[in-house]
CSV table of C-alpha atoms in Angstrom, one decimal:
chain,number,residue,atom,x,y,z
L,228,MET,CA,11.9,72.8,49.7
L,229,GLY,CA,15.0,73.8,47.3
L,230,LEU,CA,18.2,74.7,46.3
L,231,ILE,CA,19.2,78.5,46.8
L,232,LYS,CA,22.2,79.3,45.2
L,233,ALA,CA,24.9,80.5,48.3
L,234,ALA,CA,27.3,83.4,48.1
L,235,ILE,CA,30.7,82.9,47.2
L,236,GLY,CA,31.8,84.5,50.4
L,237,ALA,CA,29.8,82.1,52.5
L,238,VAL,CA,32.4,79.2,52.3
L,239,SER,CA,34.7,80.5,55.0
L,240,GLY,CA,32.8,83.6,56.0
L,241,THR,CA,30.9,84.1,59.5
L,242,LEU,CA,27.9,82.6,57.8
L,243,LYS,CA,29.8,79.3,57.8
L,244,ASP,CA,28.1,77.8,61.4
L,245,GLN,CA,25.0,77.9,59.9
L,246,TRP,CA,25.5,75.2,57.7
L,247,LEU,CA,24.3,71.9,59.5
L,248,ASP,CA,25.2,69.7,56.7
L,249,ILE,CA,27.7,69.2,53.8
L,250,ILE,CA,26.8,67.3,51.1
L,251,LYS,CA,29.4,66.4,48.3
L,252,CYS,CA,30.5,63.9,46.0
L,253,ASP,CA,34.5,63.7,45.8
L,254,ASN,CA,34.8,60.1,44.5
L,255,MET,CA,33.0,60.5,41.1
L,256,ASP,CA,35.6,59.0,38.8
L,257,MET,CA,35.1,57.6,35.0
L,258,ASP,CA,33.9,54.1,36.5
L,259,THR,CA,31.2,55.8,38.5
L,260,LEU,CA,28.1,57.2,37.0
L,261,MET,CA,25.8,57.7,40.0
L,262,VAL,CA,26.3,58.1,43.6
L,263,LYS,CA,23.6,58.5,46.4
L,264,VAL,CA,24.5,61.0,49.1
L,265,THR,CA,22.8,61.4,52.7
L,266,THR,CA,23.2,61.9,56.2
L,267,GLN,CA,23.2,59.9,59.1
L,268,SER,CA,19.7,60.2,60.2
L,269,GLY,CA,18.4,60.2,56.6
L,270,GLN,CA,17.5,63.4,56.3
L,271,ILE,CA,19.1,67.0,55.1
L,272,SER,CA,18.5,69.6,57.5
L,273,LYS,CA,17.4,73.0,56.5
L,274,SER,CA,20.2,75.5,55.5
L,275,SER,CA,22.9,72.0,54.7
L,276,ARG,CA,25.3,72.6,52.4
L,277,ILE,CA,25.3,71.0,49.0
L,278,ILE,CA,28.3,71.4,46.8
L,279,VAL,CA,28.0,70.6,42.8
L,280,ALA,CA,31.3,70.0,41.2
L,281,PRO,CA,31.7,70.3,37.5
L,282,GLY,CA,30.8,67.8,35.4
L,283,GLN,CA,28.0,66.8,37.7
L,284,VAL,CA,24.1,66.7,37.8
L,285,ALA,CA,22.9,67.0,41.8
L,286,VAL,CA,18.9,66.1,42.2
L,287,ILE,CA,17.6,66.0,45.7
L,288,TYR,CA,15.0,63.7,46.4
L,289,ASP,CA,12.5,63.6,49.5
L,290,SER,CA,10.4,60.7,50.3
L,291,GLY,CA,9.6,59.3,46.6
L,292,SER,CA,10.0,62.7,45.2
L,293,VAL,CA,12.0,64.2,43.1
L,294,LEU,CA,12.2,68.0,44.7
L,295,ASP,CA,14.8,69.8,42.7
L,296,ALA,CA,17.7,69.4,40.5
L,297,THR,CA,20.7,71.5,39.0
L,298,ALA,CA,23.7,70.7,36.4
L,299,GLU,CA,25.2,74.2,37.2
L,300,GLU,CA,28.5,73.7,39.6
L,301,GLY,CA,28.2,76.1,42.8
L,302,ILE,CA,27.5,75.6,46.3
L,303,TYR,CA,24.0,75.5,47.4
L,304,ASN,CA,21.7,76.2,50.6
L,305,PHE,CA,19.2,73.5,50.8
L,306,ASP,CA,15.7,75.5,52.2
L,307,GLN,CA,12.9,73.1,53.3
L,308,SER,CA,10.5,76.3,53.2
L,309,SER,CA,11.0,77.0,49.6
L,310,SER,CA,9.1,75.1,46.4
L,311,PRO,CA,11.2,73.4,43.9
L,312,SER,CA,13.0,76.6,42.5
L,313,PHE,CA,16.2,75.6,40.8
L,314,PHE,CA,16.8,73.7,37.4
L,315,ALA,CA,19.9,75.3,35.9
L,316,GLY,CA,22.8,74.6,34.0
L,317,GLU,CA,22.4,71.8,30.9
L,318,LEU,CA,19.1,70.8,31.7
L,319,GLY,CA,16.6,70.9,29.3
L,320,PRO,CA,12.7,71.8,29.0
L,321,VAL,CA,11.8,68.1,28.8
L,322,PHE,CA,14.5,67.3,31.7
L,323,LYS,CA,12.4,69.8,34.1
L,324,GLU,CA,9.3,68.8,32.8
L,325,MET,CA,10.2,65.2,33.9
L,326,TRP,CA,11.1,66.2,37.2
L,327,GLN,CA,7.9,68.1,38.1
L,328,ARG,CA,5.7,64.9,37.5
L,329,PHE,CA,8.5,62.3,38.7
L,330,THR,CA,7.4,60.4,41.5
L,331,TYR,CA,8.9,57.1,43.3
L,332,GLY,CA,6.5,54.4,44.5
L,333,GLY,CA,6.9,52.0,47.9
L,334,THR,CA,9.9,54.2,49.2
L,335,PRO,CA,9.8,55.0,53.2
L,336,ALA,CA,8.7,58.3,54.2
L,337,LYS,CA,11.1,61.1,54.8
L,338,GLU,CA,13.9,59.8,53.3
L,339,GLN,CA,16.3,62.4,52.0
L,340,ALA,CA,19.3,62.3,50.0
L,341,VAL,CA,21.0,64.0,47.0
L,342,PHE,CA,21.8,62.0,43.8
L,343,PHE,CA,25.0,63.1,41.9
L,344,PHE,CA,25.0,61.8,38.4
L,345,ASN,CA,28.5,62.0,36.6
L,346,ILE,CA,27.7,63.9,33.0
L,347,LYS,CA,31.3,63.7,32.0
L,348,GLU,CA,32.2,62.3,28.9
L,349,ILE,CA,33.1,58.6,29.8
L,350,LEU,CA,36.4,57.5,28.0
L,351,ASP,CA,38.1,54.0,27.0
L,352,ASN,CA,35.1,51.8,26.5
L,353,LYS,CA,36.2,49.1,24.5
L,354,PHE,CA,34.4,46.9,21.5
L,355,GLY,CA,35.0,44.3,19.1
L,356,THR,CA,33.1,41.8,16.9
L,357,ALA,CA,33.3,38.5,18.1
L,358,THR,CA,32.2,37.0,15.2
L,359,PRO,CA,33.3,38.5,11.4
L,360,ILE,CA,30.6,40.5,10.2
L,361,PRO,CA,29.2,40.8,6.5
L,362,PHE,CA,30.6,43.8,4.7
L,363,GLN,CA,30.3,44.8,0.9
L,364,ASP,CA,33.6,46.2,-0.7
L,365,TRP,CA,33.4,48.1,-3.7
L,366,SER,CA,37.4,48.4,-3.8
L,367,HIS,CA,37.3,44.7,-5.0
L,368,ALA,CA,34.2,45.0,-7.1
L,369,ILE,CA,33.4,41.7,-9.6
L,370,PRO,CA,31.5,41.5,-12.4
L,371,ASN,CA,27.7,40.3,-12.5
L,372,GLN,CA,27.5,37.4,-14.7
L,373,GLN,CA,23.7,37.5,-14.4
L,374,MET,CA,23.6,41.0,-15.3
L,375,ASN,CA,25.5,41.4,-18.6
L,376,GLY,CA,28.9,41.7,-17.0
L,377,SER,CA,28.0,44.7,-14.5
L,378,LEU,CA,29.8,44.9,-11.3
L,379,ILE,CA,28.9,44.0,-7.8
L,380,PRO,CA,30.5,44.3,-4.6
L,381,MET,CA,32.6,41.3,-3.5
L,382,GLY,CA,31.0,40.2,-0.2
L,383,LEU,CA,33.6,39.7,3.0
L,384,ASN,CA,33.6,39.1,6.3
L,385,VAL,CA,35.5,41.3,8.6
L,386,ARG,CA,36.0,41.6,12.3
L,387,CYS,CA,36.4,45.4,13.6
L,388,TYR,CA,38.3,46.5,16.8
L,389,GLY,CA,37.6,50.2,18.6
L,390,LYS,CA,36.7,52.2,21.4
L,391,TYR,CA,33.7,54.3,22.3
L,392,THR,CA,32.7,57.5,24.4
L,393,PHE,CA,29.4,57.9,25.9
L,394,GLN,CA,27.7,60.2,28.0
L,395,LEU,CA,24.7,60.6,30.3
L,396,ASP,CA,22.3,62.7,28.0
L,397,ASP,CA,19.0,62.7,30.4
L,398,VAL,CA,19.8,62.1,34.0
L,399,GLY,CA,15.9,61.8,34.4
L,400,ILE,CA,15.5,59.0,31.9
L,401,PHE,CA,18.4,57.2,33.3
L,402,MET,CA,17.4,57.7,36.9
L,403,HIS,CA,13.7,56.3,35.8
L,404,ASN,CA,14.9,53.3,33.6
L,405,HIS,CA,17.9,52.1,34.9
L,406,ALA,CA,19.4,53.7,38.2
L,407,GLY,CA,16.4,54.2,40.1
L,408,THR,CA,17.4,54.9,43.9
L,409,ALA,CA,20.5,52.8,44.0
L,410,ASN,CA,23.3,53.9,46.3
L,411,VAL,CA,25.9,53.6,43.5
L,412,VAL,CA,26.0,53.1,39.6
L,413,LYS,CA,29.2,51.8,38.2
L,414,LYS,CA,30.0,52.2,34.2
L,415,GLN,CA,30.3,47.7,34.3
L,416,ASP,CA,26.6,47.8,35.4
L,417,ILE,CA,25.7,49.2,32.0
L,418,THR,CA,28.9,48.8,29.7
L,419,GLU,CA,28.2,44.7,28.7
L,420,GLN,CA,24.6,45.4,27.4
L,421,MET,CA,25.7,48.9,25.7
L,422,ARG,CA,28.7,47.0,24.3
L,423,SER,CA,26.1,44.7,22.2
L,424,GLU,CA,24.1,47.5,21.2
L,425,VAL,CA,27.0,49.6,20.2
L,426,ILE,CA,27.9,46.6,18.0
L,427,ALA,CA,24.5,46.1,16.9
L,428,SER,CA,24.6,49.8,15.5
L,429,PHE,CA,28.1,49.5,14.0
L,430,GLN,CA,27.0,46.5,12.0
L,431,ASN,CA,24.1,48.9,10.6
L,432,VAL,CA,26.9,51.8,10.0
L,433,LEU,CA,28.9,49.2,7.7
L,434,ASN,CA,25.9,48.3,5.9
L,435,GLU,CA,25.6,52.2,5.0
L,436,MET,CA,29.7,52.4,4.2
L,437,GLY,CA,29.6,49.4,2.1
L,438,ASN,CA,26.4,50.7,-0.1
L,439,SER,CA,26.7,52.2,-3.4
L,440,LYS,CA,26.4,55.8,-2.0
L,441,HIS,CA,29.7,55.6,0.0
L,442,ARG,CA,31.7,52.9,-1.3
L,443,VAL,CA,34.1,52.8,1.6
L,444,PRO,CA,37.2,50.4,1.1
L,445,VAL,CA,37.1,47.8,3.5
L,446,LEU,CA,40.8,48.5,4.8
L,447,GLU,CA,40.4,52.4,5.0
L,448,LEU,CA,37.6,51.9,7.6
L,449,PRO,CA,39.4,53.3,10.3
L,450,SER,CA,39.7,56.6,8.4
L,451,TYR,CA,36.1,57.2,8.2
L,452,THR,CA,35.1,57.2,11.6
L,453,ASP,CA,33.6,60.7,11.5
L,454,GLU,CA,31.2,59.6,8.5
L,455,MET,CA,30.4,56.4,10.3
L,456,LYS,CA,29.2,58.9,13.5
L,457,GLN,CA,27.6,61.1,11.1
L,458,VAL,CA,25.7,58.4,9.6
L,459,MET,CA,24.9,56.8,13.0
L,460,ASP,CA,23.3,59.8,14.1
L,461,GLU,CA,21.4,60.8,11.2
L,462,ARG,CA,19.9,57.1,10.9
L,463,VAL,CA,19.5,57.0,14.7
L,464,PHE,CA,21.2,53.3,14.5
L,465,ASP,CA,21.8,53.8,18.6
L,466,GLU,CA,18.4,54.4,19.4
L,467,PRO,CA,18.3,51.7,22.3
L,468,ILE,CA,21.1,53.6,24.0
L,469,ARG,CA,19.4,56.6,23.9
L,470,ARG,CA,16.5,55.1,25.8
L,471,ARG,CA,18.5,54.7,28.4
L,472,GLY,CA,19.5,58.4,28.7
L,473,VAL,CA,22.9,57.7,27.3
L,474,LYS,CA,24.2,59.3,24.2
L,475,LEU,CA,27.2,58.1,22.0
L,476,ILE,CA,29.6,60.8,21.9
L,477,SER,CA,32.8,59.1,19.4
L,478,PHE,CA,33.6,55.7,18.5
L,479,THR,CA,36.9,54.6,16.6
L,480,VAL,CA,37.9,51.9,14.5
L,481,GLU,CA,41.2,51.0,15.4
L,482,SER,CA,41.6,48.1,13.3
L,483,VAL,CA,40.2,46.2,10.4
L,484,SER,CA,40.7,42.3,9.7
L,485,LEU,CA,39.2,39.6,7.5
L,486,ASP,CA,38.9,36.1,8.0
L,487,GLU,CA,40.7,33.8,6.3
L,488,ALA,CA,38.2,32.9,3.3
L,489,SER,CA,37.7,36.9,2.7
L,490,GLN,CA,41.6,37.1,2.4
L,491,ALA,CA,41.9,34.6,0.0
L,492,LYS,CA,39.0,35.8,-2.2
L,493,ILE,CA,41.1,39.2,-1.9
L,494,ASP,CA,44.4,37.3,-2.8
L,495,ARG,CA,42.9,35.8,-5.8
L,496,TYR,CA,41.5,38.9,-6.9
L,497,GLU,CA,44.6,40.7,-7.1
L,498,PHE,CA,46.5,38.1,-9.0
L,499,SER,CA,44.0,37.7,-11.6
L,500,SER,CA,44.0,41.8,-11.7
L,501,ASN,CA,48.0,42.0,-11.8
L,502,SER,CA,48.0,38.8,-14.3
L,503,MET,CA,45.5,41.1,-16.5
L,504,MET,CA,47.4,43.9,-16.6
L,505,GLN,CA,50.7,42.4,-17.0
L,506,GLN,CA,49.2,40.5,-20.1
L,507,GLY,CA,48.0,44.1,-21.2
L,508,LYS,CA,51.5,45.5,-21.0
L,509,ILE,CA,53.0,42.6,-22.9
L,510,ILE,CA,50.6,42.7,-25.6
L,511,ASP,CA,51.7,46.9,-26.1
L,512,VAL,CA,55.2,46.0,-26.1
L,513,MET,CA,54.6,43.4,-29.0
L,514,GLN,CA,52.7,45.8,-30.8
L,515,THR,CA,55.0,48.5,-30.2
L,516,ALA,CA,58.0,46.3,-31.1
L,517,ALA,CA,56.5,45.2,-34.2
L,518,SER,CA,55.7,48.6,-35.5
L,519,ASN,CA,59.5,49.8,-34.3
L,520,GLU,CA,61.9,47.9,-35.6
L,521,ALA,CA,64.6,50.0,-34.2
L,522,GLY,CA,63.1,49.3,-31.0
L,523,ALA,CA,62.3,45.8,-30.9
L,524,ALA,CA,65.4,44.7,-29.0
L,525,GLY,CA,65.0,46.8,-25.9
L,526,ALA,CA,61.5,45.8,-26.1
L,527,PHE,CA,61.9,42.2,-25.9
L,528,MET,CA,64.5,42.4,-23.4
L,529,GLY,CA,62.0,44.0,-21.1
L,530,LEU,CA,59.7,41.3,-22.1
L,531,GLY,CA,61.9,38.8,-20.8
L,532,MET,CA,62.7,40.7,-17.6
L,533,MET,CA,58.9,41.0,-17.1
L,534,ASN,CA,58.5,37.3,-17.9
L,535,ALA,CA,61.3,36.3,-15.3
L,536,GLY,CA,59.4,38.5,-12.4
L,537,MET,CA,55.9,37.0,-13.2
L,538,GLY,CA,57.3,33.4,-13.0
L,539,GLY,CA,57.4,32.7,-16.8
L,540,MET,CA,53.3,33.6,-16.7
L,541,SER,CA,53.9,35.9,-19.9
L,542,GLY,CA,55.6,32.9,-21.9
L,543,SER,CA,52.1,31.6,-22.9
L,544,VAL,CA,51.1,35.4,-24.0
L,545,MET,CA,53.8,35.5,-26.1
L,546,GLN,CA,53.8,32.5,-27.6
L,547,ASN,CA,50.4,32.6,-28.8
L,548,ALA,CA,51.0,35.9,-30.1
L,549,TRP,CA,53.9,35.2,-32.1
L,550,SER,CA,53.0,32.2,-33.6
L,551,ASN,CA,52.8,32.3,-37.6
L,552,GLN,CA,50.8,29.1,-39.2
L,553,GLY,CA,52.8,27.2,-36.7
L,554,GLN,CA,55.9,28.4,-37.5
L,555,GLN,CA,58.1,29.2,-34.5
L,556,VAL,CA,60.0,32.4,-34.0
L,557,ASN,CA,63.2,32.6,-32.2
L,558,TYR,CA,64.5,36.1,-31.2
L,559,ASP,CA,68.3,36.7,-31.9
L,560,PRO,CA,69.2,39.4,-29.0
L,561,TYR,CA,72.0,40.6,-31.5
L,562,ASN,CA,69.6,41.1,-34.5
L,563,GLN,CA,67.2,43.9,-34.7
L,564,ALA,CA,64.6,41.8,-35.4
L,565,PRO,CA,63.2,38.1,-34.7
L,566,THR,CA,64.4,35.6,-37.3
L,567,PRO,CA,62.1,32.3,-38.2
L,568,THR,CA,64.0,29.1,-37.8
L,569,ALA,CA,64.6,27.0,-40.8
L,570,GLN,CA,62.4,23.7,-40.4
L,571,GLN,CA,64.6,20.8,-39.9
L,572,PRO,CA,64.6,18.0,-42.3
L,573,GLN,CA,62.9,14.6,-41.2
L,574,GLY,CA,64.1,11.0,-42.1
L,575,VAL,CA,67.5,8.7,-41.5
L,576,PRO,CA,70.3,9.9,-43.6
L,577,CYS,CA,71.2,7.3,-46.5
L,578,SER,CA,74.5,5.7,-45.4
L,579,LYS,CA,75.7,6.1,-49.1
L,580,CYS,CA,75.0,10.0,-50.1
L,581,GLY,CA,73.7,11.0,-46.9
L,582,THR,CA,70.2,12.3,-48.1
L,583,PRO,CA,67.6,11.7,-45.7
L,584,ILE,CA,65.3,8.9,-46.4
L,585,THR,CA,61.6,9.0,-45.1
L,586,GLY,CA,60.8,5.7,-47.3
L,587,LYS,CA,62.6,2.4,-48.1
L,588,PHE,CA,64.8,3.7,-50.7
L,589,CYS,CA,67.1,6.8,-50.9
L,590,PRO,CA,65.4,9.5,-53.2
L,591,ASN,CA,68.9,10.4,-54.5
L,592,CYS,CA,70.8,7.3,-55.0
L,593,GLY,CA,68.5,4.6,-54.7
L,594,GLU,CA,70.4,3.0,-51.9
L,595,PRO,CA,67.8,0.9,-49.4
L,596,ALA,CA,67.4,2.7,-46.0
L,597,PRO,CA,69.6,1.6,-43.2
L,598,MET,CA,67.9,-1.1,-41.1
L,599,PRO,CA,66.8,-0.3,-38.0
L,600,LYS,CA,69.0,-2.1,-35.4
L,601,VAL,CA,67.0,-4.4,-33.5
L,602,ALA,CA,67.6,-5.1,-29.7
L,603,LYS,CA,67.9,-8.7,-28.5
L,604,LYS,CA,67.6,-10.1,-25.5
L,605,CYS,CA,70.7,-11.4,-23.7
L,606,PRO,CA,70.4,-15.4,-23.0
L,607,LYS,CA,72.3,-14.7,-19.6
L,608,CYS,CA,70.7,-11.8,-17.7
L,609,GLY,CA,67.9,-10.6,-20.1
L,610,THR,CA,68.8,-7.0,-21.1
L,611,GLU,CA,67.9,-6.1,-24.3
L,612,SER,CA,71.0,-5.0,-26.4
L,613,THR,CA,71.3,-3.8,-30.2
L,614,GLY,CA,74.8,-4.7,-30.4
L,615,LYS,CA,76.4,-7.9,-30.6
L,616,PHE,CA,77.6,-8.2,-26.6
L,617,CYS,CA,75.3,-7.5,-23.9
L,618,SER,CA,75.8,-3.9,-22.6
L,619,GLU,CA,75.5,-5.5,-19.2
L,620,CYS,CA,77.4,-8.2,-18.6
L,621,GLY,CA,79.4,-8.6,-21.7
L,622,THR,CA,77.7,-12.1,-22.8
L,623,PRO,CA,77.6,-12.7,-26.6
L,624,ILE,CA,74.5,-12.5,-28.3
L,625,PRO,CA,73.4,-15.1,-31.0
L,626,ALA,CA,72.6,-13.6,-34.1
L,627,ASP,CA,69.8,-15.8,-34.7
L,628,ASN,CA,68.3,-14.6,-31.2
L,629,GLY,CA,64.9,-12.7,-32.4
L,630,PRO,CA,63.3,-11.8,-35.5
L,631,LYS,CA,64.9,-12.0,-39.1
L,632,HIS,CA,65.1,-9.0,-41.0
L,633,CYS,CA,65.6,-8.5,-45.0
L,634,THR,CA,68.9,-7.2,-46.0
L,635,ASN,CA,67.4,-5.0,-48.6
L,636,CYS,CA,64.6,-3.7,-47.6
L,637,GLY,CA,64.3,-4.2,-43.8
L,638,ALA,CA,61.2,-5.7,-43.6
L,639,GLU,CA,60.8,-8.6,-40.9
L,640,VAL,CA,60.9,-12.2,-42.2
L,641,THR,CA,59.9,-15.1,-40.9
L,642,GLY,CA,60.6,-17.3,-44.2
L,643,LYS,CA,63.5,-17.8,-46.7
L,644,PHE,CA,62.1,-15.2,-48.8
L,645,CYS,CA,61.4,-11.4,-47.8
L,646,PRO,CA,57.6,-11.2,-48.0
L,647,GLU,CA,58.0,-7.1,-49.2
L,648,CYS,CA,60.8,-7.3,-52.0
L,649,GLY,CA,61.4,-11.1,-52.5
L,650,THR,CA,65.2,-11.3,-51.3
L,651,ALA,CA,66.3,-14.9,-50.3
L,652,ILE,CA,67.1,-14.9,-46.4
L,653,SER,CA,70.3,-16.8,-45.6
């Protein structure tokens, strides 16, 4: 028994009355992978017509054995007298050899059918990582303190979403390991398991993309789908899928996102990098300003704008760079160079000549230093005041309220004479 290709003219010609049965599969859409077609009697009559559409493989099954198969579109005549004769189309030698020794056990006798397999590329299969998966990102390399500051990739956790396509690559293996003699096999019968295997394969590919050879930036992964598919094929990461007679044709990464911890890592990294870059620019500008007197004003005005843009972060850098033995330097935008501000004298002005006094007497005229005003408590409200009246309620404050001070040197006096200079206290 076998398939003999019919002449084109026999479809509508005088031979049409010779066809006893017409066996075909018209409802093979993207969601259907295999359909079993037979007659009411369960047997295919001699000279029945079998129509194989584009993108289909037809397998002739008889009482537990595979008689013949073809992957070439056309119209075929079923000849019971011939031996398996037609292995055509995209069926390779391994496929042919498999059919020659392929049998099924435990099936009823004299059961005949044609199994139609969909070998078109099955589109629009989605995948996504339910939990974040690790990725080594060289675009945000960090120093390794244990290896003398050498750079290592930043460890991130990413979520990826995308689509993949697949195709029945070997219908013999697919029928033997999965489909069997079922009446219909739908895409959803295998895609749930395939999705898990695609994600596992994809994780292996990500490990390769993040190694020191490829160094793909984490947020640019969607642009490297061709490279990822090539790595998958070279390393056979999709071997569990191939064992079903299925082959991944393509997959596309549509989006990549980071978990919160990984995003925070990158934010800190970029903030630190920008700070170091801006500080380097500040130092360069200050060095240029110091060596170019004519351009100093413009340089420092630029620093002012830079500092404002950085939220004042450059202020500490400028302060440290321009400090000179503790002497503050002020910049006058109307002059060409910064001018040091003179140190302001310390002390209390002398009440007689105005000379600053840091001790007990004026170094210029010998006048005793003015006595510090002592705060006294108001006898009515308790507010401390340094004048003769309470600043809160206006109550007169007695002169003897509080400790006495020497009128000569200002020292606190508890007796009738100053313990410092001996002046009599009235």
